Short mmCIF file of C-alpha atoms in Angstrom, two decimals:
data_model
loop_
_atom_site.label_atom_id
_atom_site.label_comp_id
_atom_site.label_asym_id
_atom_site.label_seq_id
_atom_site.Cartn_x
_atom_site.Cartn_y
_atom_site.Cartn_z
CA MET A 3 116.94 70.81 122.66
CA SER A 4 118.86 73.59 120.93
CA VAL A 5 122.25 74.52 122.35
CA ARG A 6 121.35 78.21 122.01
CA PRO A 7 117.55 78.39 122.26
CA TRP A 8 117.57 82.18 122.29
CA ARG A 9 118.64 82.01 118.63
CA ASP A 10 115.87 79.66 117.53
CA ILE A 11 113.24 80.90 115.08
CA ALA A 12 110.04 78.86 114.71
CA ARG A 13 109.11 79.41 111.08
CA ARG A 14 105.45 79.73 110.14
CA PRO A 15 104.33 76.59 108.26
CA CYS A 16 102.86 77.23 104.80
CA ARG A 17 102.36 75.68 101.40
CA GLN A 18 105.26 75.62 98.99
CA ILE A 19 105.08 76.93 95.44
CA MET A 20 107.62 76.99 92.64
CA VAL A 21 108.85 80.16 90.98
CA GLY A 22 110.58 78.63 88.00
CA ASN A 23 113.05 76.19 89.54
CA VAL A 24 113.14 78.02 92.89
CA PRO A 25 110.93 76.72 95.72
CA VAL A 26 109.25 79.36 97.87
CA GLY A 27 107.63 78.52 101.19
CA GLY A 28 107.43 75.26 103.07
CA ASP A 29 110.88 74.25 104.26
CA ALA A 30 112.68 76.01 101.39
CA PRO A 31 115.30 78.65 102.23
CA VAL A 32 114.03 82.23 102.43
CA THR A 33 114.79 83.69 99.00
CA VAL A 34 116.13 87.13 98.13
CA GLN A 35 114.63 89.17 95.32
CA THR A 36 115.23 92.51 93.64
CA MET A 37 113.86 94.41 90.64
CA THR A 38 115.59 95.84 87.60
CA ASN A 39 115.35 99.59 87.03
CA THR A 40 116.61 99.78 83.45
CA PRO A 41 114.12 100.23 80.59
CA THR A 42 112.93 96.69 79.90
CA THR A 43 113.12 97.42 76.18
CA ASP A 44 116.89 97.88 76.59
CA VAL A 45 117.66 94.19 76.71
CA LYS A 46 121.44 94.57 77.05
CA ALA A 47 121.25 97.03 79.93
CA THR A 48 118.65 94.91 81.70
CA VAL A 49 120.60 91.68 81.30
CA ASP A 50 123.80 93.40 82.44
CA GLN A 51 121.98 94.52 85.58
CA ILE A 52 120.62 91.02 86.12
CA ARG A 53 124.18 89.66 85.86
CA ARG A 54 125.36 91.99 88.64
CA CYS A 55 122.46 90.85 90.80
CA GLU A 56 123.25 87.21 90.07
CA GLU A 57 126.83 87.82 91.19
CA ALA A 58 125.45 89.32 94.41
CA GLY A 59 123.46 86.11 94.97
CA VAL A 60 119.92 87.03 93.95
CA ASP A 61 117.42 84.15 93.75
CA ILE A 62 114.57 85.80 91.83
CA ILE A 63 114.40 89.02 89.79
CA ARG A 64 111.36 91.13 88.93
CA VAL A 65 111.12 93.02 85.64
CA SER A 66 108.48 95.62 84.83
CA VAL A 67 106.35 94.96 81.75
CA PRO A 68 104.41 98.19 81.06
CA ASP A 69 103.89 97.86 77.27
CA VAL A 70 103.91 95.45 74.36
CA GLU A 71 107.51 96.37 73.46
CA SER A 72 108.57 95.32 76.96
CA SER A 73 106.73 92.02 76.50
CA THR A 74 108.74 91.39 73.35
CA ALA A 75 112.00 92.21 75.13
CA LEU A 76 111.02 90.03 78.10
CA LYS A 77 111.34 86.88 76.02
CA GLN A 78 115.02 87.63 75.37
CA ILE A 79 115.61 88.63 78.99
CA VAL A 80 114.10 85.39 80.30
CA ARG A 81 116.34 83.35 78.02
CA ALA A 82 119.43 85.24 79.18
CA SER A 83 118.69 85.19 82.91
CA ARG A 84 120.09 82.45 85.14
CA VAL A 85 117.41 83.06 87.77
CA PRO A 86 113.60 83.07 87.48
CA ILE A 87 111.99 86.26 86.20
CA VAL A 88 108.85 87.78 87.73
CA ALA A 89 106.88 89.99 85.34
CA ASP A 90 105.55 93.10 87.07
CA ILE A 91 102.07 93.82 85.68
CA HIS A 92 99.77 96.71 86.52
CA PHE A 93 96.21 97.01 85.22
CA HIS A 94 96.66 95.73 81.64
CA TYR A 95 95.78 92.06 81.56
CA LYS A 96 97.21 91.55 78.06
CA ARG A 97 100.70 92.25 79.42
CA ALA A 98 100.17 89.35 81.82
CA LEU A 99 99.17 87.04 78.99
CA GLU A 100 102.19 88.11 76.94
CA ALA A 101 104.55 87.74 79.91
CA ALA A 102 103.31 84.22 80.64
CA ASP A 103 103.87 83.26 77.01
CA ALA A 104 107.30 84.94 77.09
CA GLY A 105 108.46 82.56 79.80
CA ALA A 106 108.04 84.56 83.00
CA ALA A 107 108.20 82.28 86.04
CA CYS A 108 105.75 84.42 87.98
CA LEU A 109 103.27 87.24 87.35
CA ARG A 110 103.05 90.07 89.86
CA ILE A 111 99.46 91.27 89.63
CA ASN A 112 96.45 92.29 91.65
CA PRO A 113 93.65 90.21 90.10
CA GLY A 114 91.04 92.78 91.10
CA ASN A 115 92.84 95.52 89.16
CA ILE A 116 92.98 93.88 85.74
CA GLY A 117 89.32 94.10 84.81
CA SER A 118 86.41 91.73 84.42
CA ALA A 119 86.06 88.17 85.64
CA ASP A 120 86.70 86.99 82.09
CA ARG A 121 90.05 88.78 82.04
CA VAL A 122 91.03 87.28 85.37
CA ARG A 123 90.11 83.87 83.98
CA GLU A 124 92.30 84.48 80.92
CA VAL A 125 95.28 85.42 83.06
CA VAL A 126 94.82 82.40 85.33
CA ASN A 127 94.53 80.10 82.33
CA ALA A 128 97.70 81.59 80.83
CA ALA A 129 99.52 81.10 84.12
CA LYS A 130 98.36 77.48 84.32
CA ALA A 131 99.30 76.78 80.71
CA ASN A 132 102.80 78.20 81.14
CA GLY A 133 103.53 76.96 84.66
CA CYS A 134 103.59 80.50 86.09
CA ALA A 135 103.12 81.33 89.73
CA ILE A 136 101.32 84.54 90.69
CA ARG A 137 102.26 87.09 93.33
CA ILE A 138 99.43 89.16 94.69
CA GLY A 139 100.93 92.53 95.56
CA VAL A 140 98.83 94.65 97.90
CA ASN A 141 100.26 98.09 98.61
CA ALA A 142 99.07 100.67 101.14
CA GLY A 143 99.58 103.38 98.53
CA SER A 144 97.17 101.86 96.02
CA LEU A 145 94.36 100.34 98.07
CA GLU A 146 90.96 99.98 96.47
CA LYS A 147 88.65 102.99 96.84
CA ASP A 148 85.92 101.01 98.61
CA LEU A 149 88.37 99.81 101.28
CA LEU A 150 89.65 103.31 101.87
CA GLU A 151 86.07 104.49 102.29
CA LYS A 152 85.31 101.59 104.61
CA TYR A 153 88.35 102.00 106.89
CA GLY A 154 89.05 105.70 106.42
CA GLU A 155 92.77 105.17 105.79
CA PRO A 156 95.26 102.42 104.99
CA CYS A 157 95.36 100.11 108.00
CA PRO A 158 96.30 96.46 108.62
CA GLU A 159 92.69 95.31 108.32
CA ALA A 160 92.30 97.07 104.95
CA LEU A 161 95.49 95.54 103.53
CA VAL A 162 94.54 92.06 104.69
CA GLU A 163 90.97 92.36 103.37
CA SER A 164 92.35 93.46 100.00
CA ALA A 165 94.70 90.47 99.93
CA LEU A 166 91.90 88.04 100.82
CA ASP A 167 89.67 89.50 98.10
CA HIS A 168 92.40 89.00 95.50
CA ILE A 169 93.13 85.49 96.76
CA LYS A 170 89.48 84.55 96.37
CA LEU A 171 89.55 85.58 92.71
CA LEU A 172 92.35 83.08 92.10
CA GLN A 173 90.85 80.33 94.22
CA ASP A 174 87.55 80.68 92.37
CA HIS A 175 89.47 79.55 89.29
CA ASP A 176 91.14 76.70 91.18
CA PHE A 177 94.52 78.43 91.12
CA HIS A 178 96.70 77.96 94.19
CA ASP A 179 100.28 78.67 93.06
CA TYR A 180 100.36 82.13 94.56
CA LYS A 181 102.24 84.12 97.16
CA VAL A 182 101.11 87.37 98.74
CA ALA A 183 102.61 90.68 99.87
CA VAL A 184 100.95 93.43 101.94
CA LYS A 185 103.50 96.21 101.72
CA ALA A 186 103.57 99.69 103.19
CA SER A 187 106.23 102.36 103.62
CA ASP A 188 105.13 102.64 107.26
CA VAL A 189 107.01 99.92 109.17
CA PHE A 190 104.36 99.59 111.87
CA LEU A 191 101.56 99.24 109.30
CA ALA A 192 103.43 96.69 107.21
CA VAL A 193 104.46 94.52 110.15
CA ALA A 194 100.96 94.52 111.65
CA ALA A 195 99.40 93.66 108.28
CA TYR A 196 101.78 90.75 107.70
CA GLN A 197 101.15 89.43 111.19
CA GLN A 198 97.39 89.42 110.59
CA LEU A 199 97.74 87.91 107.11
CA ALA A 200 100.04 85.16 108.39
CA GLU A 201 97.24 83.92 110.63
CA ALA A 202 94.61 84.07 107.88
CA VAL A 203 96.28 82.24 104.97
CA ASP A 204 98.46 79.21 104.32
CA CYS A 205 100.32 80.53 101.27
CA PRO A 206 103.92 81.80 101.12
CA LEU A 207 104.42 85.46 102.06
CA HIS A 208 106.62 87.92 100.19
CA LEU A 209 108.04 90.49 102.64
CA GLY A 210 108.97 94.08 101.96
CA ILE A 211 108.81 97.62 103.27
CA THR A 212 107.85 99.47 100.12
CA GLU A 213 109.40 102.81 99.13
CA ALA A 214 111.73 102.43 102.12
CA GLY A 215 114.03 105.26 101.00
CA GLY A 216 117.70 105.71 100.17
CA PHE A 217 120.48 103.29 100.93
CA VAL A 218 121.01 104.15 104.59
CA GLY A 219 117.47 105.06 105.66
CA GLY A 220 115.87 102.34 103.56
CA THR A 221 118.25 99.72 104.89
CA VAL A 222 117.39 100.64 108.47
CA LYS A 223 113.63 100.59 107.86
CA SER A 224 113.82 97.31 105.95
CA ALA A 225 116.01 95.68 108.58
CA ILE A 226 113.54 96.66 111.29
CA GLY A 227 110.42 95.63 109.38
CA ILE A 228 111.58 92.58 107.44
CA GLY A 229 113.91 91.52 110.24
CA SER A 230 111.25 91.59 112.94
CA LEU A 231 108.84 89.56 110.79
CA LEU A 232 111.49 86.97 109.99
CA TRP A 233 112.33 86.81 113.71
CA PHE A 234 108.64 86.03 114.33
CA GLY A 235 108.99 83.21 111.78
CA ILE A 236 106.96 85.06 109.12
CA GLY A 237 108.21 85.34 105.56
CA ASP A 238 109.33 83.10 102.72
CA THR A 239 110.86 85.51 100.23
CA ILE A 240 112.04 89.10 100.67
CA ARG A 241 112.75 92.21 98.63
CA VAL A 242 114.53 95.20 100.15
CA SER A 243 113.15 98.26 98.31
CA LEU A 244 115.86 100.92 98.15
CA SER A 245 116.52 103.99 96.05
CA ALA A 246 119.81 102.31 95.21
CA GLU A 247 121.19 99.81 92.75
CA PRO A 248 119.40 96.42 92.65
CA GLU A 249 122.57 94.55 93.58
CA ASP A 250 122.75 96.66 96.74
CA GLU A 251 119.21 95.52 97.60
CA VAL A 252 120.39 91.93 97.25
CA ARG A 253 123.38 92.48 99.54
CA VAL A 254 121.24 94.14 102.20
CA GLY A 255 118.70 91.31 101.95
CA PHE A 256 121.38 88.73 102.60
CA GLU A 257 122.79 90.76 105.48
CA ILE A 258 119.35 90.73 107.13
CA LEU A 259 119.13 86.95 106.72
CA LYS A 260 122.72 86.48 107.93
CA ALA A 261 122.12 88.61 111.02
CA LEU A 262 119.24 86.32 112.00
CA GLY A 263 121.12 83.14 111.17
CA ILE A 264 118.43 82.22 108.65
CA ARG A 265 120.69 82.00 105.65
CA ASN A 266 124.42 82.45 105.30
CA ARG A 267 126.25 83.53 102.18
CA GLY A 268 129.67 85.07 101.96
CA VAL A 269 131.76 86.64 104.68
CA ARG A 270 130.10 87.79 107.89
CA VAL A 271 132.22 90.64 109.19
CA VAL A 272 132.40 91.44 112.91
CA SER A 273 134.08 94.82 113.37
CA CYS A 274 134.34 97.57 115.95
CA PRO A 275 133.35 101.22 115.42
CA SER A 276 136.99 102.17 116.18
CA CYS A 277 138.38 104.54 118.82
CA ALA A 278 141.64 106.18 119.86
CA ARG A 279 143.03 102.77 120.87
CA GLN A 280 142.92 101.40 117.32
CA GLY A 281 146.17 100.04 115.93
CA PHE A 282 145.05 100.58 112.32
CA ASP A 283 142.31 102.47 110.48
CA VAL A 284 139.43 100.09 111.19
CA ILE A 285 136.78 101.95 109.18
CA ARG A 286 138.78 102.12 105.96
CA THR A 287 140.08 98.58 106.44
CA VAL A 288 136.58 97.12 106.80
CA GLN A 289 135.34 99.10 103.80
CA ALA A 290 138.21 97.78 101.69
CA LEU A 291 137.76 94.19 102.88
CA GLU A 292 134.00 94.20 102.24
CA GLU A 293 134.66 95.45 98.72
CA ARG A 294 137.43 92.97 97.97
CA LEU A 295 135.59 89.98 99.48
CA GLN A 296 132.32 90.36 97.58
CA HIS A 297 133.26 87.44 95.35
CA ILE A 298 133.33 85.01 98.29
CA ARG A 299 130.10 83.03 98.50
CA THR A 300 131.18 80.46 101.07
CA PRO A 301 129.68 81.21 104.49
CA MET A 302 132.43 82.18 106.92
CA SER A 303 133.24 84.79 109.57
CA LEU A 304 135.90 87.47 109.88
CA SER A 305 136.53 89.72 112.88
CA VAL A 306 138.32 93.03 112.43
CA LEU A 307 138.95 94.90 115.68
CA GLY A 308 141.30 97.78 116.30
CA CYS A 309 142.74 96.82 119.67
CA VAL A 310 143.12 94.05 122.25
CA VAL A 311 140.18 95.07 124.47
CA ASN A 312 137.61 92.94 122.63
CA GLY A 313 139.71 91.73 119.70
CA PRO A 314 140.93 88.38 121.09
CA GLY A 315 137.48 87.49 122.44
CA GLU A 316 135.77 88.17 119.11
CA ALA A 317 138.54 86.38 117.21
CA ARG A 318 137.88 83.21 119.22
CA GLU A 319 134.38 83.09 117.72
CA THR A 320 135.32 83.66 114.06
CA ASP A 321 137.11 81.73 111.32
CA ILE A 322 139.68 84.47 110.83
CA GLY A 323 140.43 87.34 113.19
CA LEU A 324 142.52 90.50 113.00
CA THR A 325 143.34 92.52 116.11
CA GLY A 326 145.28 95.79 116.10
CA GLY A 327 148.61 95.90 117.89
CA GLY A 328 151.41 98.38 118.48
CA ASN A 329 154.22 99.50 116.19
CA GLY A 330 152.28 98.56 113.07
CA LYS A 331 152.16 94.84 113.90
CA HIS A 332 148.76 93.20 114.22
CA MET A 333 147.72 89.77 115.47
CA VAL A 334 146.05 87.27 113.15
CA TYR A 335 143.87 84.45 114.53
CA LEU A 336 142.93 81.32 112.60
CA SER A 337 139.95 79.29 113.81
CA GLY A 338 140.00 81.26 117.04
CA VAL A 339 143.66 80.58 117.86
CA THR A 340 146.53 83.10 117.86
CA ASP A 341 148.63 82.28 114.80
CA HIS A 342 150.93 85.07 113.58
CA THR A 343 151.38 88.81 113.12
CA VAL A 344 151.11 90.95 110.01
CA GLU A 345 152.51 94.38 109.18
CA SER A 346 150.15 97.26 108.37
CA ALA A 347 151.44 97.58 104.81
CA ASP A 348 150.69 93.92 104.03
CA MET A 349 147.51 93.58 106.08
CA LEU A 350 144.77 93.92 103.44
CA ASP A 351 146.31 91.60 100.85
CA HIS A 352 147.19 89.10 103.57
CA ILE A 353 143.67 88.94 105.04
CA VAL A 354 142.11 88.61 101.58
CA LYS A 355 144.40 85.68 100.78
CA LEU A 356 143.59 84.02 104.12
CA VAL A 357 139.86 84.39 103.52
CA GLU A 358 140.12 83.00 100.00
CA ALA A 359 142.16 80.05 101.26
CA LYS A 360 139.71 79.37 104.09
CA ALA A 361 136.77 79.53 101.67
CA ALA A 362 138.49 76.99 99.41
CA GLU A 363 139.18 74.76 102.41
CA ILE A 364 135.54 74.90 103.54
CA GLU A 365 134.30 74.18 100.02
CA ALA A 366 136.66 71.24 99.64
CA SER A 367 135.62 69.71 102.95
CA SER A 368 131.92 70.05 102.16
CA ALA A 369 132.15 68.66 98.62
CA PRO A 370 130.94 65.08 98.13
CA ALA A 371 133.76 62.57 98.39
CA VAL A 372 134.88 61.34 95.00
CA ALA A 373 134.50 57.60 94.72
CA ALA A 374 137.79 55.79 94.32
CA GLU A 375 138.33 54.53 90.83
#
């Protein structure tokens, strides 16, 4: 039995597919995705953006392929990327064929939107020939006309029926390497649709609250929607859709996973909102530390609290702790134990060095033992 059963998440069982060399579904870790927003034809700008996302920890990146020039550029982008590329295709089936040939690991399409049965067959055959997965992307903002007439408005039943219709088109061609999304900007609609779909299919599910908004508002909506589904055990890959830089989407995605204990990467910061008791400027200190510790990938915890009310208690639960004290001297805790003090002027550099040293220690202890020569 789990030591802390209130933290346990029973993940929905599903089939596993491969997106390039990244497993999605089954017992694979929940992956984090984003999408480039540079013109795909600008290969350098797109690859530069992909690099920033890779540094942030992204697992899979989607790239829009709206025209033949983008298809040509995609081949270079795929070769340059260190993570699998999903080609985002809308309506034009030839772009899907070109993207598959260009080396895309996955095609994001709605089979019912790309034309005749023959065209669907061509896309499926291209995917099979090139080892591409397919993501069916249902969106409340672009539901089929007949479903809108049937249900009167976008609703969970309409999104799920659309997804099942698209799935059938692939299954009719004996294609099963697909994952599905039923996104909406309305959190309630998206969550209800995913819950219904999770009971109806056995494929991996791609989670997202589409058009969520700017950095703050979109983060809140995504955390509520994606977070609640993950807490229910639903979801195998996620994309946080923000009107912000793609690397910010990646960071928010990982923060959602970290908050639920599903996946840990980098430093988990526990910090107080600050008050008149604070011994140092907590807000600015946390902002500076988060910025300076972005390069740390090793999972670890850091508590930053302004005073001794909750500081010692939180520090006992983290790898490194900092608690504000009087006269510009602050207490530092290592592995939950009081260790030494640090002056305000030296505090930031000191904590960064401690975190870097702890990360190196954790990495060294987890590395396979080198066989004696």
